[in-house]
Amino acid sequence: MVSGAQEARPGLGEAIAYLREGDVLVVVKLDRLGRTLKHLIATIEELNDRGIGFKSLNDGIDTTTSTGNLIFHVI
Protein backbone atom coordinates (compact mmCIF):
# COMPACT_ATOMS: atom_id res chain seq x y z
CA MET A 1 0.00 0.00 0.00
CA VAL A 2 1.25 3.47 -0.84
CA SER A 3 0.67 6.40 1.47
CA GLY A 4 -1.13 9.48 0.20
CA ALA A 5 1.53 11.55 1.96
CA GLN A 6 4.29 10.46 -0.41
CA GLU A 7 5.27 13.02 -3.00
CA ALA A 8 5.86 10.63 -5.91
CA ARG A 9 3.24 7.94 -6.44
CA PRO A 10 3.91 6.35 -9.82
CA GLY A 11 1.22 3.70 -9.38
CA LEU A 12 -1.49 6.32 -8.97
CA GLY A 13 -0.20 8.25 -11.97
CA GLU A 14 -0.27 5.09 -14.09
CA ALA A 15 -3.79 4.23 -12.95
CA ILE A 16 -5.09 7.72 -13.77
CA ALA A 17 -3.35 7.68 -17.16
CA TYR A 18 -4.97 4.31 -17.93
CA LEU A 19 -8.52 5.53 -17.21
CA ARG A 20 -10.77 6.37 -20.15
CA GLU A 21 -14.02 8.31 -20.48
CA GLY A 22 -16.82 6.40 -18.73
CA ASP A 23 -14.46 4.66 -16.27
CA VAL A 24 -14.71 5.15 -12.51
CA LEU A 25 -11.72 5.45 -10.17
CA VAL A 26 -12.53 3.77 -6.84
CA VAL A 27 -10.52 4.32 -3.65
CA VAL A 28 -11.10 3.09 -0.12
CA LYS A 29 -10.64 6.54 1.48
CA LEU A 30 -10.08 10.05 0.17
CA ASP A 31 -6.59 10.17 1.67
CA ARG A 32 -5.59 7.40 -0.73
CA LEU A 33 -5.99 9.84 -3.62
CA GLY A 34 -4.78 13.25 -2.47
CA ARG A 35 -1.98 14.60 -0.31
CA THR A 36 -3.85 17.81 0.42
CA LEU A 37 -7.39 19.04 -0.05
CA LYS A 38 -6.20 21.25 -2.91
CA HIS A 39 -4.53 18.26 -4.64
CA LEU A 40 -7.60 16.09 -4.05
CA ILE A 41 -9.95 18.65 -5.60
CA ALA A 42 -7.63 19.21 -8.57
CA THR A 43 -7.35 15.46 -9.22
CA ILE A 44 -11.10 14.87 -9.06
CA GLU A 45 -11.76 17.90 -11.28
CA GLU A 46 -9.23 16.53 -13.80
CA LEU A 47 -11.04 13.19 -13.76
CA ASN A 48 -14.39 14.94 -14.18
CA ASP A 49 -13.06 16.96 -17.13
CA ARG A 50 -12.01 13.69 -18.78
CA GLY A 51 -15.44 12.14 -18.20
CA ILE A 52 -14.17 9.79 -15.48
CA GLY A 53 -16.17 9.17 -12.31
CA PHE A 54 -14.79 8.90 -8.78
CA LYS A 55 -15.93 6.84 -5.79
CA SER A 56 -14.61 6.78 -2.25
CA LEU A 57 -15.99 3.73 -0.45
CA ASN A 58 -15.55 4.86 3.17
CA ASP A 59 -16.47 8.50 2.59
CA GLY A 60 -19.68 7.93 0.62
CA ILE A 61 -18.62 10.10 -2.29
CA ASP A 62 -19.66 9.01 -5.77
CA THR A 63 -19.30 11.66 -8.47
CA THR A 64 -21.16 9.45 -10.94
CA THR A 65 -24.42 10.50 -9.24
CA SER A 66 -25.82 14.00 -8.88
CA THR A 67 -26.08 13.60 -5.09
CA GLY A 68 -22.50 12.36 -4.79
CA ASN A 69 -21.26 15.17 -6.98
CA LEU A 70 -23.06 17.69 -4.76
CA ILE A 71 -21.59 16.14 -1.60
CA PHE A 72 -18.10 16.38 -3.07
CA HIS A 73 -18.56 20.06 -3.92
CA VAL A 74 -19.96 20.80 -0.45
CA ILE A 75 -16.88 19.21 1.13
Short mmCIF file of N, CA and C in Angstrom, two decimals, residues 1-6 9 12 16 25-45 47 53-63 68-69 71-75:
data_model
loop_
_atom_site.label_atom_id
_atom_site.label_comp_id
_atom_site.label_asym_id
_atom_site.label_seq_id
_atom_site.Cartn_x
_atom_site.Cartn_y
_atom_site.Cartn_z
N MET A 1 0.84 -1.17 0.00
CA MET A 1 0.00 0.00 0.00
C MET A 1 0.89 1.24 0.00
N VAL A 2 0.49 2.24 -0.73
CA VAL A 2 1.25 3.47 -0.84
C VAL A 2 0.53 4.56 -0.08
N SER A 3 1.26 5.33 0.68
CA SER A 3 0.67 6.40 1.47
C SER A 3 0.34 7.60 0.59
N GLY A 4 -0.76 8.26 0.90
CA GLY A 4 -1.13 9.48 0.20
C GLY A 4 -0.20 10.63 0.52
N ALA A 5 0.61 10.49 1.57
CA ALA A 5 1.53 11.55 1.96
C ALA A 5 2.79 11.57 1.12
N GLN A 6 3.08 10.50 0.41
CA GLN A 6 4.29 10.46 -0.41
C GLN A 6 4.17 11.41 -1.59
N ARG A 9 4.04 9.17 -6.50
CA ARG A 9 3.24 7.94 -6.44
C ARG A 9 3.01 7.45 -7.87
N LEU A 12 -0.29 5.50 -8.82
CA LEU A 12 -1.49 6.32 -8.97
C LEU A 12 -1.47 7.03 -10.32
N ILE A 16 -4.34 6.59 -13.23
CA ILE A 16 -5.09 7.72 -13.77
C ILE A 16 -4.87 7.85 -15.27
N LEU A 25 -12.83 5.72 -11.08
CA LEU A 25 -11.72 5.45 -10.17
C LEU A 25 -12.30 5.24 -8.78
N VAL A 26 -12.00 4.09 -8.17
CA VAL A 26 -12.53 3.77 -6.84
C VAL A 26 -11.37 3.67 -5.85
N VAL A 27 -11.50 4.39 -4.73
CA VAL A 27 -10.52 4.32 -3.65
C VAL A 27 -11.25 3.96 -2.36
N VAL A 28 -10.50 3.45 -1.40
CA VAL A 28 -11.10 3.09 -0.12
C VAL A 28 -11.41 4.35 0.68
N LYS A 29 -10.46 5.28 0.74
CA LYS A 29 -10.64 6.54 1.48
C LYS A 29 -10.05 7.68 0.66
N LEU A 30 -10.55 8.87 0.89
CA LEU A 30 -10.08 10.05 0.17
C LEU A 30 -8.57 10.26 0.31
N ASP A 31 -8.02 9.94 1.48
CA ASP A 31 -6.59 10.17 1.67
C ASP A 31 -5.73 9.24 0.83
N ARG A 32 -6.31 8.26 0.20
CA ARG A 32 -5.59 7.40 -0.73
C ARG A 32 -5.34 8.10 -2.05
N LEU A 33 -6.10 9.15 -2.33
CA LEU A 33 -5.99 9.84 -3.62
C LEU A 33 -5.19 11.12 -3.53
N GLY A 34 -5.42 11.94 -2.50
CA GLY A 34 -4.78 13.25 -2.47
C GLY A 34 -3.96 13.50 -1.24
N ARG A 35 -2.85 14.23 -1.43
CA ARG A 35 -1.98 14.60 -0.31
C ARG A 35 -2.58 15.74 0.49
N THR A 36 -3.23 16.66 -0.22
CA THR A 36 -3.85 17.81 0.42
C THR A 36 -5.25 17.98 -0.18
N LEU A 37 -6.05 18.79 0.47
CA LEU A 37 -7.39 19.04 -0.05
C LEU A 37 -7.32 19.67 -1.44
N LYS A 38 -6.38 20.59 -1.61
CA LYS A 38 -6.20 21.25 -2.91
C LYS A 38 -5.84 20.23 -3.99
N HIS A 39 -4.93 19.30 -3.68
CA HIS A 39 -4.53 18.26 -4.64
C HIS A 39 -5.71 17.33 -4.92
N LEU A 40 -6.44 16.98 -3.90
CA LEU A 40 -7.60 16.09 -4.05
C LEU A 40 -8.63 16.71 -4.99
N ILE A 41 -8.96 17.96 -4.77
CA ILE A 41 -9.95 18.65 -5.60
C ILE A 41 -9.46 18.75 -7.04
N ALA A 42 -8.19 19.09 -7.21
CA ALA A 42 -7.63 19.21 -8.57
C ALA A 42 -7.67 17.87 -9.29
N THR A 43 -7.35 16.79 -8.60
CA THR A 43 -7.35 15.46 -9.22
C THR A 43 -8.76 15.05 -9.62
N ILE A 44 -9.73 15.26 -8.75
CA ILE A 44 -11.10 14.87 -9.06
C ILE A 44 -11.67 15.75 -10.17
N GLU A 45 -11.32 17.03 -10.19
CA GLU A 45 -11.76 17.90 -11.28
C GLU A 45 -11.15 17.46 -12.61
N LEU A 47 -10.29 14.39 -13.37
CA LEU A 47 -11.04 13.19 -13.76
C LEU A 47 -12.39 13.57 -14.36
N GLY A 53 -15.53 9.05 -13.62
CA GLY A 53 -16.17 9.17 -12.31
C GLY A 53 -15.20 8.85 -11.19
N PHE A 54 -15.61 9.16 -9.97
CA PHE A 54 -14.79 8.90 -8.78
C PHE A 54 -15.68 8.41 -7.66
N LYS A 55 -15.23 7.36 -6.97
CA LYS A 55 -15.93 6.84 -5.79
C LYS A 55 -14.95 6.63 -4.67
N SER A 56 -15.36 7.06 -3.47
CA SER A 56 -14.61 6.78 -2.25
C SER A 56 -15.51 5.92 -1.38
N LEU A 57 -15.12 4.68 -1.14
CA LEU A 57 -15.99 3.73 -0.45
C LEU A 57 -16.31 4.12 0.98
N ASN A 58 -15.32 4.53 1.76
CA ASN A 58 -15.55 4.86 3.17
C ASN A 58 -16.16 6.23 3.39
N ASP A 59 -16.01 7.12 2.41
CA ASP A 59 -16.47 8.50 2.59
C ASP A 59 -17.82 8.76 1.93
N GLY A 60 -18.36 7.78 1.23
CA GLY A 60 -19.68 7.93 0.62
C GLY A 60 -19.74 8.93 -0.51
N ILE A 61 -18.62 9.15 -1.18
CA ILE A 61 -18.62 10.10 -2.29
C ILE A 61 -18.62 9.31 -3.59
N ASP A 62 -19.52 9.67 -4.47
CA ASP A 62 -19.66 9.01 -5.77
C ASP A 62 -20.04 10.08 -6.78
N THR A 63 -19.05 10.57 -7.54
CA THR A 63 -19.30 11.66 -8.47
C THR A 63 -20.05 11.21 -9.72
N GLY A 68 -23.91 12.52 -5.14
CA GLY A 68 -22.50 12.36 -4.79
C GLY A 68 -21.67 13.52 -5.27
N ASN A 69 -21.97 14.03 -6.44
CA ASN A 69 -21.26 15.17 -6.98
C ASN A 69 -21.50 16.40 -6.10
N ILE A 71 -22.29 16.35 -2.86
CA ILE A 71 -21.59 16.14 -1.60
C ILE A 71 -20.11 16.48 -1.75
N PHE A 72 -19.52 16.07 -2.86
CA PHE A 72 -18.10 16.38 -3.07
C PHE A 72 -17.88 17.89 -3.11
N HIS A 73 -18.74 18.61 -3.81
CA HIS A 73 -18.56 20.06 -3.92
C HIS A 73 -18.83 20.77 -2.60
N VAL A 74 -19.71 20.22 -1.77
CA VAL A 74 -19.96 20.80 -0.45
C VAL A 74 -18.72 20.63 0.43
N ILE A 75 -18.10 19.48 0.33
CA ILE A 75 -16.88 19.21 1.13
C ILE A 75 -15.79 20.15 0.67
#
